[in-house]
GROMACS .gro file of C-alpha atoms in nm:
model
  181
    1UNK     CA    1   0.000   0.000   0.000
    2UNK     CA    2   0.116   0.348  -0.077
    3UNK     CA    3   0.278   0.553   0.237
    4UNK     CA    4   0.220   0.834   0.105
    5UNK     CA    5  -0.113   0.788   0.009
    6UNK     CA    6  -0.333   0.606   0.278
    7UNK     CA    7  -0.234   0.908   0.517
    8UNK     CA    8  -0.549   1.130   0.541
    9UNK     CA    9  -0.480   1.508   0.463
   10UNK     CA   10  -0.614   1.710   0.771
   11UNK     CA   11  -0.844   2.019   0.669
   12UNK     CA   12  -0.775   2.354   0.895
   13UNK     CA   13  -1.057   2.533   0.985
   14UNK     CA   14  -0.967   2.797   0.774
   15UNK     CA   15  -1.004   2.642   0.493
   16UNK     CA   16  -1.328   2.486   0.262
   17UNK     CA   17  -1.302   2.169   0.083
   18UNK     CA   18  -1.595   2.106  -0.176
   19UNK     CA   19  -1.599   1.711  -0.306
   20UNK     CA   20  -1.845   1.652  -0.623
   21UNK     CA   21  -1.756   1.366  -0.779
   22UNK     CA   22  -1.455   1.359  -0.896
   23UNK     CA   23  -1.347   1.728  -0.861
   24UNK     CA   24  -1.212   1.924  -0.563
   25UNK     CA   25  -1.206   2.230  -0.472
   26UNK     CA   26  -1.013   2.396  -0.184
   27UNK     CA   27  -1.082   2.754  -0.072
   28UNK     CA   28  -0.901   2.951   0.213
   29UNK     CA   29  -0.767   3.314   0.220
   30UNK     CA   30  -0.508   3.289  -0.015
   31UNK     CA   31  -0.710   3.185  -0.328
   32UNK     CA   32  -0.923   2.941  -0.480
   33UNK     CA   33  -0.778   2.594  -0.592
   34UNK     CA   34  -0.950   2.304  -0.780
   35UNK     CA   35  -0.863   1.954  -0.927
   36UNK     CA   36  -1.011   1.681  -1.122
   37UNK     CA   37  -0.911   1.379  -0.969
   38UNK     CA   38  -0.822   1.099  -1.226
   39UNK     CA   39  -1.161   0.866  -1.254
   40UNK     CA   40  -1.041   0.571  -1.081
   41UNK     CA   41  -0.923   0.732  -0.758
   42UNK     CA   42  -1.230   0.810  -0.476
   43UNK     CA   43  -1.178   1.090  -0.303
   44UNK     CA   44  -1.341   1.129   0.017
   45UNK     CA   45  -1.454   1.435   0.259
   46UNK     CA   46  -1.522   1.352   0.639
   47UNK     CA   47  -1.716   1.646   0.754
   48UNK     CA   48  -1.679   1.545   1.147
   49UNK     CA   49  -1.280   1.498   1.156
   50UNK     CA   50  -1.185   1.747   0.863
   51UNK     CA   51  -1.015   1.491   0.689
   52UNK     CA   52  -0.987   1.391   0.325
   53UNK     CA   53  -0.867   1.028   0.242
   54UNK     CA   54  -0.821   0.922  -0.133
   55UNK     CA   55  -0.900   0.571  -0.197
   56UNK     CA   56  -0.804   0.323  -0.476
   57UNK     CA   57  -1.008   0.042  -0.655
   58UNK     CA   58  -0.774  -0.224  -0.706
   59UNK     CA   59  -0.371  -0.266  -0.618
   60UNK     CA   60  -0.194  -0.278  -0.984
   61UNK     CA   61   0.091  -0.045  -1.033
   62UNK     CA   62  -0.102   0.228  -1.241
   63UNK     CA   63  -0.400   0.251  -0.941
   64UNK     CA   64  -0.087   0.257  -0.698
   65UNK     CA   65   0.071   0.551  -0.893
   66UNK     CA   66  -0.204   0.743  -0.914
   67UNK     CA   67  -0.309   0.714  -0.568
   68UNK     CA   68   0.001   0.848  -0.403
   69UNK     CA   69  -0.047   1.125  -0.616
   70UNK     CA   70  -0.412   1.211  -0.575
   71UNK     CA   71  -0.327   1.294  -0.238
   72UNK     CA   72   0.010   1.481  -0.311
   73UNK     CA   73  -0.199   1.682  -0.519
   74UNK     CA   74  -0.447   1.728  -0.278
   75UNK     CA   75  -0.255   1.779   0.027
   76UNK     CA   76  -0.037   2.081  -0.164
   77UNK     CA   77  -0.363   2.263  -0.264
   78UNK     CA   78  -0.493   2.269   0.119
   79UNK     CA   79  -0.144   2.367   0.219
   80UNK     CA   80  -0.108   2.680  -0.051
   81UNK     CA   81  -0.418   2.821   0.039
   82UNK     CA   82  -0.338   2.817   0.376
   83UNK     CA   83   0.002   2.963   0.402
   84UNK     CA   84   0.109   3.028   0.019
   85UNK     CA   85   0.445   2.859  -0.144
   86UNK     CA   86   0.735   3.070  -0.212
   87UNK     CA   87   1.035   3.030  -0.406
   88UNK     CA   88   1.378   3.278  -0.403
   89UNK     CA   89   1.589   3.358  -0.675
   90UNK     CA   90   1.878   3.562  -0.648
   91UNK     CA   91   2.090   3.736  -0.946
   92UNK     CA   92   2.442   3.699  -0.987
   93UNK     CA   93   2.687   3.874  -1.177
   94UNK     CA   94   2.777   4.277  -1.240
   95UNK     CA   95   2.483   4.467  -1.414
   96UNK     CA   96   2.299   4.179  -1.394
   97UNK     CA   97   1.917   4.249  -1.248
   98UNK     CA   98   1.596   4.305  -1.221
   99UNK     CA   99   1.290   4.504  -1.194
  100UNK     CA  100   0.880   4.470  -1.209
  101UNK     CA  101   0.675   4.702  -1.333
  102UNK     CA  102   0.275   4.659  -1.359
  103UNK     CA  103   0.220   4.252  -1.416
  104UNK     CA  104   0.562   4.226  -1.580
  105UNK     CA  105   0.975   4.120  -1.446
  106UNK     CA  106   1.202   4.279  -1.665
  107UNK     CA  107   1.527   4.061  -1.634
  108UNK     CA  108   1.868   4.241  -1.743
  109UNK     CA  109   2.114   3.953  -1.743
  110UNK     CA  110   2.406   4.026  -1.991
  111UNK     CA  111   2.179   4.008  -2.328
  112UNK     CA  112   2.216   4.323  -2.584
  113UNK     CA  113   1.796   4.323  -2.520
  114UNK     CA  114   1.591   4.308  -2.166
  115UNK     CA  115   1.412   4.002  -2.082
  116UNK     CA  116   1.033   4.087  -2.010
  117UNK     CA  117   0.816   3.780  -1.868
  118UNK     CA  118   0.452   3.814  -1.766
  119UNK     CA  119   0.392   3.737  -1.416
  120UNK     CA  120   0.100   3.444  -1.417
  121UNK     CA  121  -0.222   3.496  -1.281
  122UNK     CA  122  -0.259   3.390  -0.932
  123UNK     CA  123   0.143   3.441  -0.862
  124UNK     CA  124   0.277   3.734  -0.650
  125UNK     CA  125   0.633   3.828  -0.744
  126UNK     CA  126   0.814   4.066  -0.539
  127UNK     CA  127   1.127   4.270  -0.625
  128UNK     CA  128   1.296   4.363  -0.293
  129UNK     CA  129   1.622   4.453  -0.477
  130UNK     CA  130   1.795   4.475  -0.777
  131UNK     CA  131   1.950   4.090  -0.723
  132UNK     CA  132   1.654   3.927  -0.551
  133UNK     CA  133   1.305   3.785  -0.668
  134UNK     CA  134   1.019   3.620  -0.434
  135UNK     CA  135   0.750   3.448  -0.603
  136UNK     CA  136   0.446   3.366  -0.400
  137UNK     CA  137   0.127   3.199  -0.449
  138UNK     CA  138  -0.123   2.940  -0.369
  139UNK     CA  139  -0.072   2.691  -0.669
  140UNK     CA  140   0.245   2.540  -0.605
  141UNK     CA  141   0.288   2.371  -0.967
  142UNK     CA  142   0.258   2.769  -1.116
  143UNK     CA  143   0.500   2.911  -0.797
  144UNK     CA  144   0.756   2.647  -0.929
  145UNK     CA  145   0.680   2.660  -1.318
  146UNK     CA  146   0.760   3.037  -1.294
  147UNK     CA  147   1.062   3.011  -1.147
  148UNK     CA  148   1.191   2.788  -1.358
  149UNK     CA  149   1.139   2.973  -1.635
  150UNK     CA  150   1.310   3.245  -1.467
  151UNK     CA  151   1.604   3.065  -1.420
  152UNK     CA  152   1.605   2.929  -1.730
  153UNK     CA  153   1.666   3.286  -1.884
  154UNK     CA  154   2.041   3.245  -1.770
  155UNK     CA  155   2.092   2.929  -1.518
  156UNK     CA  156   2.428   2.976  -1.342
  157UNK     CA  157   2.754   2.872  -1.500
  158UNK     CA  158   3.069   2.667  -1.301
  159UNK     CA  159   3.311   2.902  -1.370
  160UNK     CA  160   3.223   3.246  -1.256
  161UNK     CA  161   2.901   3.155  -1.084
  162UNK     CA  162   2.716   3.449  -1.299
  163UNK     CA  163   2.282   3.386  -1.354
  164UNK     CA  164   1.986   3.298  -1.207
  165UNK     CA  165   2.022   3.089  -0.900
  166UNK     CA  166   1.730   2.984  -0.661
  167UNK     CA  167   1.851   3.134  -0.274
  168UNK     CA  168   1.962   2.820  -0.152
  169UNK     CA  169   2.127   2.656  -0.443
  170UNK     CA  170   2.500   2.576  -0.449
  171UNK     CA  171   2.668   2.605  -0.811
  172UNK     CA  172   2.980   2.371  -0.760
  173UNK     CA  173   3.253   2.589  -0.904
  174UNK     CA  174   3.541   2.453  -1.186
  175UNK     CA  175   3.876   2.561  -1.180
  176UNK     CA  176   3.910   2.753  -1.499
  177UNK     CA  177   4.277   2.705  -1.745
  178UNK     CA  178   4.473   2.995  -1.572
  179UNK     CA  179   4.456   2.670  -1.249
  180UNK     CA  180   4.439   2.367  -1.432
  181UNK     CA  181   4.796   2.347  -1.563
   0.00000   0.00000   0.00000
């Protein structure tokens, strides 16, 4: 049986949980989530103890799969609407930076042309300085998506350690030529 998945997913009392069928939705103060579970997983809502359990018809590997993450799914909505997921990225390198204006991050990493990305609905991104970004928000699949594609712009190379690096990532350094011989 799957750990992860036979553990029932407590409901705060801040938070709503609507079950119909075979879709979900969570509501609490940071937004509005909802999910269509896959058809052969059952999810179920116990009123009395605020808990959700997802249950599975049968124990082949695809039902097993599925079921672990049903409730993976689940669990992360609850937990973003209740206290929203964040991600950190920090710039690296001189003149390298960045700046929001309106719904859009304007990234100036060493390209002749500035980098403009639209800020997904749903997402908070702050600019507390020129070198940081925090991205906030209730979905944790669009938190993480977004940052990714921030990164992605210019990820972090070994030798100088210059880019787009998420707060607590290391970037394992190489000894350039100048060290090598």
């Amino acid at each position: 049986m799957s750990r992860i998945g036979k553990k029932p997913i407590p409901v705060p009392s801040a938070v709503q949980v609507k079950v119909s069928g075979q879709d979900i939705t969570v509501k609490g103060k940071h937004g509005e989530l909802s999910l269509s579970a896959h058809p052969r997983m059952k999810v179920v809502l116990d009123d009395a103890s605020k808990l959700i359990r997802v249950e599975r018809p049968g124990d082949d590997r695809e039902a097993r799969a599925l079921h672990g993450l049903t409730r993976a799914l689940i669990n992360n909505m609850v937990r973003g609407v209740e206290t929203p997921w964040e991600k950190k990225l920090e710039i690296v390198g001189v003149g390298y930076q960045a700046s929001l204006g309106g719904k859009t991050l304007t990234l100036q990493v060493g390209f002749a042309n500035q980098i403009k990305l639209p800020v997904p609905a749903g997402v908070v991104c702050e600019v507390p300085d020129n070198t940081h970004i925090n991205i906030k928000g209730a979905d944790r699949q669009v938190v993480g998506q977004f940052a990714a594609e921030i990164r992605s712009v210019r990820p972090p190379e070994p030798y100088k350690g210059k880019g787009i690096k998420y707060h607590d990532e290391r970037v394992r350094r190489k000894a350039g030529k100048a060290f090598g011989s």
